[in-house]
Amino acid sequence: ASSRDGNWEIYVVKVDGTDIRRLTSHPSDDSAPAWSPNGTQIAFTSDRGGSNQIYIMSADGGPATKMTSEARKADRPTWALDFIAYSAEVPGGVEIKKVNVGTRDVVQLTDGPGSNESPTVSPNGRHIAFVTTRWGKEHIAVMDADGKNVRQITFAGNNRYPRWSTR
């Protein structure tokens, strides 16, 4: 995402910096893009409906489809084969939810304590790493894609922005 034209929009660019293409063009902010595993779609956050929600569009641009209708806001989408995990602001904090790409059914995966956010889906789609304050400071936890078997994997300091290796 870039605000190069004065408004946050989604762009793609070749690795050598050429062929910059703007994919969204909306007066609201579009940000936090995430590629689908097969590279044909992009999920992103937009406040075009009044509050941040998750949308998807073709990787070539075109119309966006709203995937979430959270009462407050949704942010930081991350793809698996058939679902998108994201952070959702709820009364009392932030929780991890997922939306089925085909049906748009939403399932809440975490339920406190503390804040649970910034999810990232493992390359095989079976696990989700995320940031949580359930143990005091910001730590990284991993859970199964269905929200079960939550386990802490960092223990010192504050920890943010988990990512998976493909190796």
GROMACS .gro file of N, CA and C in nm:
model
  501
    1ALA      N    1   0.086  -0.117   0.000
    1ALA     CA    2   0.000   0.000   0.000
    1ALA      C    3   0.090   0.124   0.000
    2SER      N    4   0.041   0.227  -0.061
    2SER     CA    5   0.117   0.351  -0.070
    2SER      C    6   0.021   0.469  -0.070
    3SER      N    7   0.068   0.581  -0.016
    3SER     CA    8  -0.009   0.705  -0.023
    3SER      C    9   0.056   0.802  -0.122
    4ARG      N   10   0.125   0.747  -0.220
    4ARG     CA   11   0.199   0.828  -0.317
    4ARG      C   12   0.114   0.931  -0.389
    5ASP      N   13  -0.017   0.907  -0.400
    5ASP     CA   14  -0.107   1.001  -0.466
    5ASP      C   15  -0.193   1.078  -0.365
    6GLY      N   16  -0.156   1.071  -0.236
    6GLY     CA   17  -0.228   1.146  -0.134
    6GLY      C   18  -0.332   1.065  -0.059
    7ASN      N   19  -0.358   0.943  -0.100
    7ASN     CA   20  -0.456   0.857  -0.036
    7ASN      C   21  -0.400   0.715  -0.035
    8TRP      N   22  -0.422   0.640   0.071
    8TRP     CA   23  -0.371   0.503   0.076
    8TRP      C   24  -0.444   0.415  -0.024
    9GLU      N   25  -0.368   0.355  -0.115
    9GLU     CA   26  -0.421   0.266  -0.218
    9GLU      C   27  -0.329   0.144  -0.229
   10ILE      N   28  -0.378   0.041  -0.298
   10ILE     CA   29  -0.300  -0.081  -0.320
   10ILE      C   30  -0.233  -0.073  -0.457
   11TYR      N   31  -0.103  -0.100  -0.458
   11TYR     CA   32  -0.023  -0.100  -0.581
   11TYR      C   33   0.051  -0.233  -0.592
   12VAL      N   34   0.089  -0.268  -0.713
   12VAL     CA   35   0.185  -0.376  -0.735
   12VAL      C   36   0.298  -0.319  -0.819
   13VAL      N   37   0.417  -0.376  -0.802
   13VAL     CA   38   0.535  -0.328  -0.873
   13VAL      C   39   0.629  -0.446  -0.893
   14LYS      N   40   0.699  -0.445  -1.003
   14LYS     CA   41   0.799  -0.550  -1.025
   14LYS      C   42   0.914  -0.531  -0.927
   15VAL      N   43   0.986  -0.638  -0.901
   15VAL     CA   44   1.093  -0.636  -0.802
   15VAL      C   45   1.204  -0.536  -0.839
   16ASP      N   46   1.217  -0.503  -0.967
   16ASP     CA   47   1.320  -0.406  -1.008
   16ASP      C   48   1.268  -0.261  -1.002
   17GLY      N   49   1.146  -0.242  -0.952
   17GLY     CA   50   1.091  -0.108  -0.936
   17GLY      C   51   1.014  -0.055  -1.056
   18THR      N   52   1.002  -0.135  -1.161
   18THR     CA   53   0.931  -0.091  -1.281
   18THR      C   54   0.787  -0.143  -1.280
   19ASP      N   55   0.710  -0.094  -1.374
   19ASP     CA   56   0.572  -0.138  -1.396
   19ASP      C   57   0.486  -0.123  -1.270
   20ILE      N   58   0.487  -0.004  -1.212
   20ILE     CA   59   0.402   0.024  -1.096
   20ILE      C   60   0.258   0.036  -1.144
   21ARG      N   61   0.170  -0.044  -1.083
   21ARG     CA   62   0.028  -0.040  -1.119
   21ARG      C   63  -0.057  -0.020  -0.995
   22ARG      N   64  -0.146   0.077  -1.003
   22ARG     CA   65  -0.241   0.104  -0.895
   22ARG      C   66  -0.360   0.011  -0.913
   23LEU      N   67  -0.392  -0.067  -0.809
   23LEU     CA   68  -0.502  -0.163  -0.818
   23LEU      C   69  -0.632  -0.112  -0.760
   24THR      N   70  -0.625  -0.022  -0.663
   24THR     CA   71  -0.747   0.035  -0.606
   24THR      C   72  -0.751   0.183  -0.635
   25SER      N   73  -0.871   0.236  -0.640
   25SER     CA   74  -0.890   0.379  -0.660
   25SER      C   75  -1.020   0.417  -0.590
   26HIS      N   76  -1.006   0.450  -0.464
   26HIS     CA   77  -1.123   0.478  -0.381
   26HIS      C   78  -1.089   0.592  -0.287
   27PRO      N   79  -1.182   0.682  -0.257
   27PRO     CA   80  -1.151   0.793  -0.168
   27PRO      C   81  -1.117   0.750  -0.024
   28SER      N   82  -1.157   0.630   0.015
   28SER     CA   83  -1.122   0.578   0.147
   28SER      C   84  -0.983   0.516   0.143
   29ASP      N   85  -0.928   0.483   0.260
   29ASP     CA   86  -0.796   0.422   0.267
   29ASP      C   87  -0.803   0.272   0.243
   30ASP      N   88  -0.717   0.221   0.156
   30ASP     CA   89  -0.700   0.078   0.130
   30ASP      C   90  -0.557   0.043   0.170
   31SER      N   91  -0.540  -0.058   0.256
   31SER     CA   92  -0.407  -0.090   0.308
   31SER      C   93  -0.397  -0.237   0.345
   32ALA      N   94  -0.282  -0.275   0.399
   32ALA     CA   95  -0.254  -0.410   0.451
   32ALA      C   96  -0.284  -0.520   0.350
   33PRO      N   97  -0.231  -0.511   0.227
   33PRO     CA   98  -0.260  -0.614   0.127
   33PRO      C   99  -0.196  -0.749   0.161
   34ALA      N  100  -0.264  -0.856   0.122
   34ALA     CA  101  -0.213  -0.992   0.142
   34ALA      C  102  -0.250  -1.076   0.020
   35TRP      N  103  -0.152  -1.140  -0.042
   35TRP     CA  104  -0.174  -1.223  -0.160
   35TRP      C  105  -0.239  -1.355  -0.123
   36SER      N  106  -0.330  -1.403  -0.207
   36SER     CA  107  -0.384  -1.538  -0.190
   36SER      C  108  -0.273  -1.638  -0.222
   37PRO      N  109  -0.282  -1.760  -0.169
   37PRO     CA  110  -0.176  -1.859  -0.194
   37PRO      C  111  -0.150  -1.886  -0.342
   38ASN      N  112  -0.254  -1.879  -0.426
   38ASN     CA  113  -0.233  -1.906  -0.569
   38ASN      C  114  -0.202  -1.780  -0.649
   39GLY      N  115  -0.193  -1.665  -0.582
   39GLY     CA  116  -0.153  -1.541  -0.648
   39GLY      C  117  -0.258  -1.476  -0.736
   40THR      N  118  -0.382  -1.521  -0.729
   40THR     CA  119  -0.486  -1.465  -0.816
   40THR      C  120  -0.570  -1.356  -0.750
   41GLN      N  121  -0.562  -1.345  -0.617
   41GLN     CA  122  -0.643  -1.246  -0.546
   41GLN      C  123  -0.560  -1.177  -0.438
   42ILE      N  124  -0.608  -1.062  -0.397
   42ILE     CA  125  -0.546  -0.986  -0.289
   42ILE      C  126  -0.654  -0.952  -0.187
   43ALA      N  127  -0.627  -0.982  -0.061
   43ALA     CA  128  -0.713  -0.936   0.049
   43ALA      C  129  -0.652  -0.807   0.101
   44PHE      N  130  -0.736  -0.717   0.149
   44PHE     CA  131  -0.685  -0.592   0.203
   44PHE      C  132  -0.785  -0.532   0.300
   45THR      N  133  -0.739  -0.434   0.376
   45THR     CA  134  -0.823  -0.361   0.470
   45THR      C  135  -0.866  -0.231   0.405
   46SER      N  136  -0.994  -0.196   0.421
   46SER     CA  137  -1.043  -0.068   0.369
   46SER      C  138  -1.149  -0.012   0.462
   47ASP      N  139  -1.151   0.121   0.473
   47ASP     CA  140  -1.257   0.185   0.551
   47ASP      C  141  -1.364   0.246   0.460
   48ARG      N  142  -1.376   0.192   0.340
   48ARG     CA  143  -1.471   0.246   0.242
   48ARG      C  144  -1.616   0.234   0.286
   49GLY      N  145  -1.647   0.149   0.382
   49GLY     CA  146  -1.784   0.137   0.433
   49GLY      C  147  -1.804   0.213   0.563
   50GLY      N  148  -1.705   0.289   0.607
   50GLY     CA  149  -1.716   0.366   0.731
   50GLY      C  150  -1.623   0.317   0.840
   51SER      N  151  -1.598   0.186   0.845
   51SER     CA  152  -1.501   0.131   0.941
   51SER      C  153  -1.417   0.027   0.868
   52ASN      N  154  -1.296   0.002   0.917
   52ASN     CA  155  -1.208  -0.095   0.851
   52ASN      C  156  -1.273  -0.232   0.844
   53GLN      N  157  -1.274  -0.289   0.724
   53GLN     CA  158  -1.324  -0.424   0.700
   53GLN      C  159  -1.229  -0.491   0.602
   54ILE      N  160  -1.243  -0.622   0.585
   54ILE     CA  161  -1.160  -0.697   0.492
   54ILE      C  162  -1.233  -0.710   0.359
   55TYR      N  163  -1.161  -0.683   0.252
   55TYR     CA  164  -1.212  -0.695   0.115
   55TYR      C  165  -1.117  -0.785   0.036
   56ILE      N  166  -1.166  -0.841  -0.073
   56ILE     CA  167  -1.078  -0.911  -0.167
   56ILE      C  168  -1.104  -0.858  -0.307
   57MET      N  169  -1.002  -0.870  -0.392
   57MET     CA  170  -1.014  -0.831  -0.533
   57MET      C  171  -0.920  -0.919  -0.614
   58SER      N  172  -0.940  -0.917  -0.744
   58SER     CA  173  -0.849  -0.986  -0.835
   58SER      C  174  -0.711  -0.924  -0.823
   59ALA      N  175  -0.608  -1.003  -0.843
   59ALA     CA  176  -0.471  -0.952  -0.839
   59ALA      C  177  -0.444  -0.852  -0.952
   60ASP      N  178  -0.532  -0.846  -1.049
   60ASP     CA  179  -0.522  -0.748  -1.158
   60ASP      C  180  -0.599  -0.620  -1.128
   61GLY      N  181  -0.664  -0.613  -1.013
   61GLY     CA  182  -0.746  -0.498  -0.979
   61GLY      C  183  -0.893  -0.529  -1.005
   62GLY      N  184  -0.972  -0.427  -1.023
   62GLY     CA  185  -1.115  -0.447  -1.048
   62GLY      C  186  -1.196  -0.429  -0.921
   63PRO      N  187  -1.325  -0.465  -0.929
   63PRO     CA  188  -1.413  -0.442  -0.813
   63PRO      C  189  -1.371  -0.524  -0.691
   64ALA      N  190  -1.393  -0.466  -0.575
   64ALA     CA  191  -1.361  -0.533  -0.449
   64ALA      C  192  -1.487  -0.593  -0.389
   65THR      N  193  -1.471  -0.708  -0.324
   65THR     CA  194  -1.581  -0.776  -0.256
   65THR      C  195  -1.558  -0.767  -0.106
   66LYS      N  196  -1.658  -0.717  -0.034
   66LYS     CA  197  -1.648  -0.706   0.111
   66LYS      C  198  -1.664  -0.845   0.173
   67MET      N  199  -1.568  -0.883   0.259
   67MET     CA  200  -1.569  -1.016   0.320
   67MET      C  201  -1.613  -1.015   0.466
   68THR      N  202  -1.600  -0.903   0.534
   68THR     CA  203  -1.637  -0.896   0.676
   68THR      C  204  -1.734  -0.783   0.701
   69SER      N  205  -1.808  -0.796   0.810
   69SER     CA  206  -1.900  -0.691   0.855
   69SER      C  207  -1.889  -0.679   1.007
   70GLU      N  208  -1.768  -0.653   1.053
   70GLU     CA  209  -1.745  -0.642   1.196
   70GLU      C  210  -1.812  -0.515   1.251
   71ALA      N  211  -1.862  -0.522   1.373
   71ALA     CA  212  -1.928  -0.407   1.436
   71ALA      C  213  -1.832  -0.291   1.454
   72ARG      N  214  -1.706  -0.322   1.483
   72ARG     CA  215  -1.606  -0.216   1.501
   72ARG      C  216  -1.512  -0.212   1.382
   73LYS      N  217  -1.410  -0.296   1.381
   73LYS     CA  218  -1.321  -0.296   1.264
   73LYS      C  219  -1.249  -0.429   1.251
   74ALA      N  220  -1.204  -0.455   1.129
   74ALA     CA  221  -1.124  -0.573   1.094
   74ALA      C  222  -0.996  -0.523   1.028
   75ASP      N  223  -0.885  -0.595   1.050
   75ASP     CA  224  -0.757  -0.547   0.998
   75ASP      C  225  -0.660  -0.664   0.983
   76ARG      N  226  -0.552  -0.641   0.909
   76ARG     CA  227  -0.439  -0.733   0.892
   76ARG      C  228  -0.479  -0.871   0.841
   77PRO      N  229  -0.535  -0.878   0.721
   77PRO     CA  230  -0.572  -1.010   0.667
   77PRO      C  231  -0.451  -1.095   0.632
   78THR      N  232  -0.467  -1.225   0.643
   78THR     CA  233  -0.365  -1.323   0.604
   78THR      C  234  -0.437  -1.444   0.546
   79TRP      N  235  -0.391  -1.493   0.432
   79TRP     CA  236  -0.460  -1.598   0.357
   79TRP      C  237  -0.417  -1.739   0.395
   80ALA      N  238  -0.512  -1.830   0.383
   80ALA     CA  239  -0.488  -1.975   0.375
   80ALA      C  240  -0.558  -2.017   0.246
   81LEU      N  241  -0.563  -2.145   0.216
   81LEU     CA  242  -0.626  -2.188   0.092
   81LEU      C  243  -0.773  -2.147   0.083
   82ASP      N  244  -0.849  -2.168   0.190
   82ASP     CA  245  -0.993  -2.142   0.183
   82ASP      C  246  -1.045  -2.042   0.285
   83PHE      N  247  -0.955  -1.978   0.359
   83PHE     CA  248  -1.000  -1.878   0.455
   83PHE      C  249  -0.898  -1.764   0.466
   84ILE      N  250  -0.947  -1.654   0.522
   84ILE     CA  251  -0.864  -1.539   0.553
   84ILE      C  252  -0.875  -1.515   0.703
   85ALA      N  253  -0.763  -1.517   0.773
   85ALA     CA  254  -0.761  -1.483   0.915
   85ALA      C  255  -0.734  -1.333   0.928
   86TYR      N  256  -0.787  -1.273   1.034
   86TYR     CA  257  -0.770  -1.129   1.052
   86TYR      C  258  -0.790  -1.092   1.199
   87SER      N  259  -0.750  -0.970   1.233
   87SER     CA  260  -0.773  -0.914   1.367
   87SER      C  261  -0.906  -0.841   1.366
   88ALA      N  262  -0.986  -0.862   1.471
   88ALA     CA  263  -1.116  -0.794   1.482
   88ALA      C  264  -1.124  -0.723   1.616
   89GLU      N  265  -1.156  -0.595   1.611
   89GLU     CA  266  -1.176  -0.521   1.735
   89GLU      C  267  -1.313  -0.557   1.791
   90VAL      N  268  -1.314  -0.601   1.916
   90VAL     CA  269  -1.438  -0.641   1.984
   90VAL      C  270  -1.444  -0.568   2.118
   91PRO      N  271  -1.562  -0.565   2.183
   91PRO     CA  272  -1.566  -0.503   2.316
   91PRO      C  273  -1.462  -0.567   2.408
   92GLY      N  274  -1.376  -0.486   2.465
   92GLY     CA  275  -1.275  -0.535   2.557
   92GLY      C  276  -1.143  -0.573   2.496
   93GLY      N  277  -1.126  -0.561   2.365
   93GLY     CA  278  -0.996  -0.595   2.307
   93GLY      C  279  -0.999  -0.625   2.159
   94VAL      N  280  -0.904  -0.709   2.119
   94VAL     CA  281  -0.890  -0.751   1.980
   94VAL      C  282  -0.879  -0.903   1.978
   95GLU      N  283  -0.951  -0.968   1.887
   95GLU     CA  284  -0.950  -1.113   1.875
   95GLU      C  285  -0.917  -1.154   1.732
   96ILE      N  286  -0.875  -1.279   1.715
   96ILE     CA  287  -0.848  -1.334   1.583
   96ILE      C  288  -0.973  -1.406   1.535
   97LYS      N  289  -1.012  -1.376   1.412
   97LYS     CA  290  -1.125  -1.443   1.348
   97LYS      C  291  -1.080  -1.491   1.211
   98LYS      N  292  -1.162  -1.576   1.150
   98LYS     CA  293  -1.136  -1.616   1.012
   98LYS      C  294  -1.267  -1.616   0.936
   99VAL      N  295  -1.258  -1.582   0.807
   99VAL     CA  296  -1.374  -1.582   0.719
   99VAL      C  297  -1.348  -1.681   0.607
  100ASN      N  298  -1.446  -1.768   0.582
  100ASN     CA  299  -1.438  -1.863   0.472
  100ASN      C  300  -1.452  -1.786   0.341
  101VAL      N  301  -1.358  -1.804   0.249
  101VAL     CA  302  -1.358  -1.726   0.125
  101VAL      C  303  -1.479  -1.759   0.038
  102GLY      N  304  -1.525  -1.883   0.038
  102GLY     CA  305  -1.638  -1.922  -0.045
  102GLY      C  306  -1.773  -1.884   0.012
  103THR      N  307  -1.791  -1.902   0.143
  103THR     CA  308  -1.923  -1.881   0.205
  103THR      C  309  -1.936  -1.750   0.282
  104ARG      N  310  -1.824  -1.689   0.316
  104ARG     CA  311  -1.816  -1.569   0.399
  104ARG      C  312  -1.860  -1.595   0.544
  105ASP      N  313  -1.866  -1.722   0.584
  105ASP     CA  314  -1.895  -1.755   0.723
  105ASP      C  315  -1.776  -1.714   0.809
  106VAL      N  316  -1.803  -1.653   0.923
  106VAL     CA  317  -1.698  -1.605   1.013
  106VAL      C  318  -1.696  -1.689   1.141
  107VAL      N  319  -1.575  -1.724   1.185
  107VAL     CA  320  -1.555  -1.798   1.309
  107VAL      C  321  -1.454  -1.721   1.394
  108GLN      N  322  -1.486  -1.698   1.521
  108GLN     CA  323  -1.391  -1.636   1.613
  108GLN      C  324  -1.300  -1.745   1.666
  109LEU      N  325  -1.168  -1.724   1.655
  109LEU     CA  326  -1.071  -1.826   1.694
  109LEU      C  327  -1.015  -1.806   1.834
  110THR      N  328  -1.004  -1.682   1.879
  110THR     CA  329  -0.954  -1.655   2.014
  110THR      C  330  -1.063  -1.588   2.095
  111ASP      N  331  -1.051  -1.596   2.227
  111ASP     CA  332  -1.149  -1.534   2.316
  111ASP      C  333  -1.077  -1.489   2.442
  112GLY      N  334  -0.991  -1.386   2.426
  112GLY     CA  335  -0.915  -1.334   2.538
  112GLY      C  336  -0.833  -1.444   2.603
  113PRO      N  337  -0.777  -1.423   2.715
  113PRO     CA  338  -0.767  -1.291   2.777
  113PRO      C  339  -0.669  -1.202   2.702
  114GLY      N  340  -0.674  -1.074   2.733
  114GLY     CA  341  -0.584  -0.981   2.667
  114GLY      C  342  -0.621  -0.958   2.522
  115SER      N  343  -0.528  -0.901   2.451
  115SER     CA  344  -0.545  -0.871   2.309
  115SER      C  345  -0.478  -0.980   2.226
  116ASN      N  346  -0.544  -1.021   2.118
  116ASN     CA  347  -0.491  -1.124   2.027
  116ASN      C  348  -0.500  -1.067   1.887
  117GLU      N  349  -0.385  -1.045   1.820
  117GLU     CA  350  -0.388  -0.975   1.692
  117GLU      C  351  -0.271  -1.013   1.602
  118SER      N  352  -0.267  -0.950   1.485
  118SER     CA  353  -0.161  -0.969   1.385
  118SER      C  354  -0.141  -1.116   1.348
  119PRO      N  355  -0.247  -1.184   1.303
  119PRO     CA  356  -0.232  -1.325   1.268
  119PRO      C  357  -0.152  -1.345   1.140
  120THR      N  358  -0.088  -1.458   1.129
  120THR     CA  359  -0.022  -1.500   1.005
  120THR      C  360  -0.038  -1.651   0.993
  121VAL      N  361  -0.090  -1.695   0.880
  121VAL     CA  362  -0.119  -1.836   0.857
  121VAL      C  363   0.006  -1.908   0.808
  122SER      N  364   0.028  -2.029   0.860
  122SER     CA  365   0.143  -2.110   0.817
  122SER      C  366   0.129  -2.146   0.670
  123PRO      N  367   0.240  -2.174   0.601
  123PRO     CA  368   0.233  -2.208   0.459
  123PRO      C  369   0.140  -2.326   0.427
  124ASN      N  370   0.128  -2.422   0.519
  124ASN     CA  371   0.038  -2.536   0.494
  124ASN      C  372  -0.105  -2.509   0.540
  125GLY      N  373  -0.130  -2.391   0.599
  125GLY     CA  374  -0.265  -2.353   0.640
  125GLY      C  375  -0.315  -2.418   0.768
  126ARG      N  376  -0.231  -2.493   0.836
  126ARG     CA  377  -0.277  -2.568   0.954
  126ARG      C  378  -0.259  -2.493   1.086
  127HIS      N  379  -0.178  -2.386   1.086
  127HIS     CA  380  -0.151  -2.313   1.210
  127HIS      C  381  -0.157  -2.162   1.185
  128ILE      N  382  -0.181  -2.090   1.292
  128ILE     CA  383  -0.181  -1.944   1.287
  128ILE      C  384  -0.094  -1.893   1.402
  129ALA      N  385   0.005  -1.812   1.368
  129ALA     CA  386   0.086  -1.743   1.469
  129ALA      C  387   0.024  -1.605   1.488
  130PHE      N  388   0.033  -1.553   1.610
  130PHE     CA  389  -0.027  -1.422   1.638
  130PHE      C  390   0.039  -1.360   1.760
  131VAL      N  391   0.012  -1.230   1.780
  131VAL     CA  392   0.061  -1.157   1.895
  131VAL      C  393  -0.049  -1.157   2.001
  132THR      N  394  -0.011  -1.185   2.125
  132THR     CA  395  -0.108  -1.186   2.234
  132THR      C  396  -0.050  -1.123   2.359
  133THR      N  397  -0.138  -1.063   2.439
  133THR     CA  398  -0.097  -1.010   2.570
  133THR      C  399  -0.154  -1.095   2.683
  134ARG      N  400  -0.201  -1.215   2.654
  134ARG     CA  401  -0.262  -1.300   2.757
  134ARG      C  402  -0.166  -1.339   2.868
  135TRP      N  403  -0.035  -1.330   2.845
  135TRP     CA  404   0.065  -1.362   2.947
  135TRP      C  405   0.136  -1.237   2.996
  136GLY      N  406   0.074  -1.122   2.980
  136GLY     CA  407   0.133  -0.996   3.026
  136GLY      C  408   0.186  -0.914   2.911
  137LYS      N  409   0.313  -0.930   2.879
  137LYS     CA  410   0.373  -0.856   2.769
  137LYS      C  411   0.325  -0.912   2.635
  138GLU      N  412   0.368  -0.845   2.527
  138GLU     CA  413   0.335  -0.895   2.393
  138GLU      C  414   0.420  -1.017   2.362
  139HIS      N  415   0.357  -1.130   2.340
  139HIS     CA  416   0.427  -1.253   2.307
  139HIS      C  417   0.368  -1.312   2.180
  140ILE      N  418   0.445  -1.399   2.117
  140ILE     CA  419   0.397  -1.471   1.999
  140ILE      C  420   0.342  -1.605   2.047
  141ALA      N  421   0.224  -1.638   1.997
  141ALA     CA  422   0.162  -1.767   2.024
  141ALA      C  423   0.129  -1.833   1.891
  142VAL      N  424   0.112  -1.963   1.894
  142VAL     CA  425   0.071  -2.040   1.777
  142VAL      C  426  -0.051  -2.121   1.817
  143MET      N  427  -0.148  -2.131   1.728
  143MET     CA  428  -0.265  -2.215   1.751
  143MET      C  429  -0.296  -2.292   1.624
  144ASP      N  430  -0.374  -2.396   1.637
  144ASP     CA  431  -0.423  -2.467   1.520
  144ASP      C  432  -0.518  -2.375   1.445
  145ALA      N  433  -0.542  -2.399   1.318
  145ALA     CA  434  -0.626  -2.312   1.235
  145ALA      C  435  -0.771  -2.308   1.283
  146ASP      N  436  -0.810  -2.402   1.369
  146ASP     CA  437  -0.946  -2.400   1.425
  146ASP      C  438  -0.952  -2.327   1.560
  147GLY      N  439  -0.840  -2.268   1.603
  147GLY     CA  440  -0.835  -2.193   1.728
  147GLY      C  441  -0.797  -2.276   1.849
  148LYS      N  442  -0.775  -2.404   1.832
  148LYS     CA  443  -0.741  -2.492   1.945
  148LYS      C  444  -0.589  -2.501   1.963
  149ASN      N  445  -0.548  -2.554   2.078
  149ASN     CA  446  -0.407  -2.580   2.109
  149ASN      C  447  -0.320  -2.454   2.103
  150VAL      N  448  -0.363  -2.348   2.171
  150VAL     CA  449  -0.283  -2.225   2.177
  150VAL      C  450  -0.160  -2.250   2.264
  151ARG      N  451  -0.043  -2.214   2.212
  151ARG     CA  452   0.080  -2.231   2.287
  151ARG      C  453   0.172  -2.111   2.268
  152GLN      N  454   0.231  -2.068   2.376
  152GLN     CA  455   0.324  -1.955   2.377
  152GLN      C  456   0.458  -2.001   2.321
  153ILE      N  457   0.518  -1.920   2.230
  153ILE     CA  458   0.648  -1.958   2.175
  153ILE      C  459   0.758  -1.855   2.201
  154THR      N  460   0.723  -1.736   2.254
  154THR     CA  461   0.825  -1.640   2.299
  154THR      C  462   0.803  -1.615   2.447
  155PHE      N  463   0.913  -1.586   2.518
  155PHE     CA  464   0.902  -1.577   2.664
  155PHE      C  465   0.971  -1.455   2.724
  156ALA      N  466   1.049  -1.381   2.649
  156ALA     CA  467   1.121  -1.266   2.703
  156ALA      C  468   1.089  -1.141   2.622
  157GLY      N  469   1.081  -1.027   2.689
  157GLY     CA  470   1.060  -0.900   2.621
  157GLY      C  471   0.923  -0.891   2.554
  158ASN      N  472   0.909  -0.792   2.466
  158ASN     CA  473   0.789  -0.778   2.384
  158ASN      C  474   0.821  -0.831   2.246
  159ASN      N  475   0.726  -0.896   2.184
  159ASN     CA  476   0.747  -0.961   2.054
  159ASN      C  477   0.630  -0.928   1.962
  160ARG      N  478   0.661  -0.896   1.836
  160ARG     CA  479   0.557  -0.856   1.740
  160ARG      C  480   0.586  -0.914   1.603
  161TYR      N  481   0.484  -0.905   1.518
  161TYR     CA  482   0.493  -0.932   1.374
  161TYR      C  483   0.549  -1.071   1.340
  162PRO      N  484   0.483  -1.177   1.385
  162PRO     CA  485   0.532  -1.311   1.350
  162PRO      C  486   0.522  -1.337   1.200
  163ARG      N  487   0.613  -1.416   1.147
  163ARG     CA  488   0.612  -1.459   1.007
  163ARG      C  489   0.658  -1.604   1.001
  164TRP      N  490   0.615  -1.675   0.899
  164TRP     CA  491   0.650  -1.815   0.878
  164TRP      C  492   0.757  -1.827   0.771
  165SER      N  493   0.841  -1.925   0.784
  165SER     CA  494   0.937  -1.959   0.679
  165SER      C  495   0.876  -2.069   0.594
  166THR      N  496   0.909  -2.071   0.467
  166THR     CA  497   0.861  -2.180   0.381
  166THR      C  498   0.950  -2.302   0.391
  167ARG      N  499   1.058  -2.293   0.468
  167ARG     CA  500   1.147  -2.408   0.486
  167ARG      C  501   1.111  -2.488   0.608
   0.00000   0.00000   0.00000
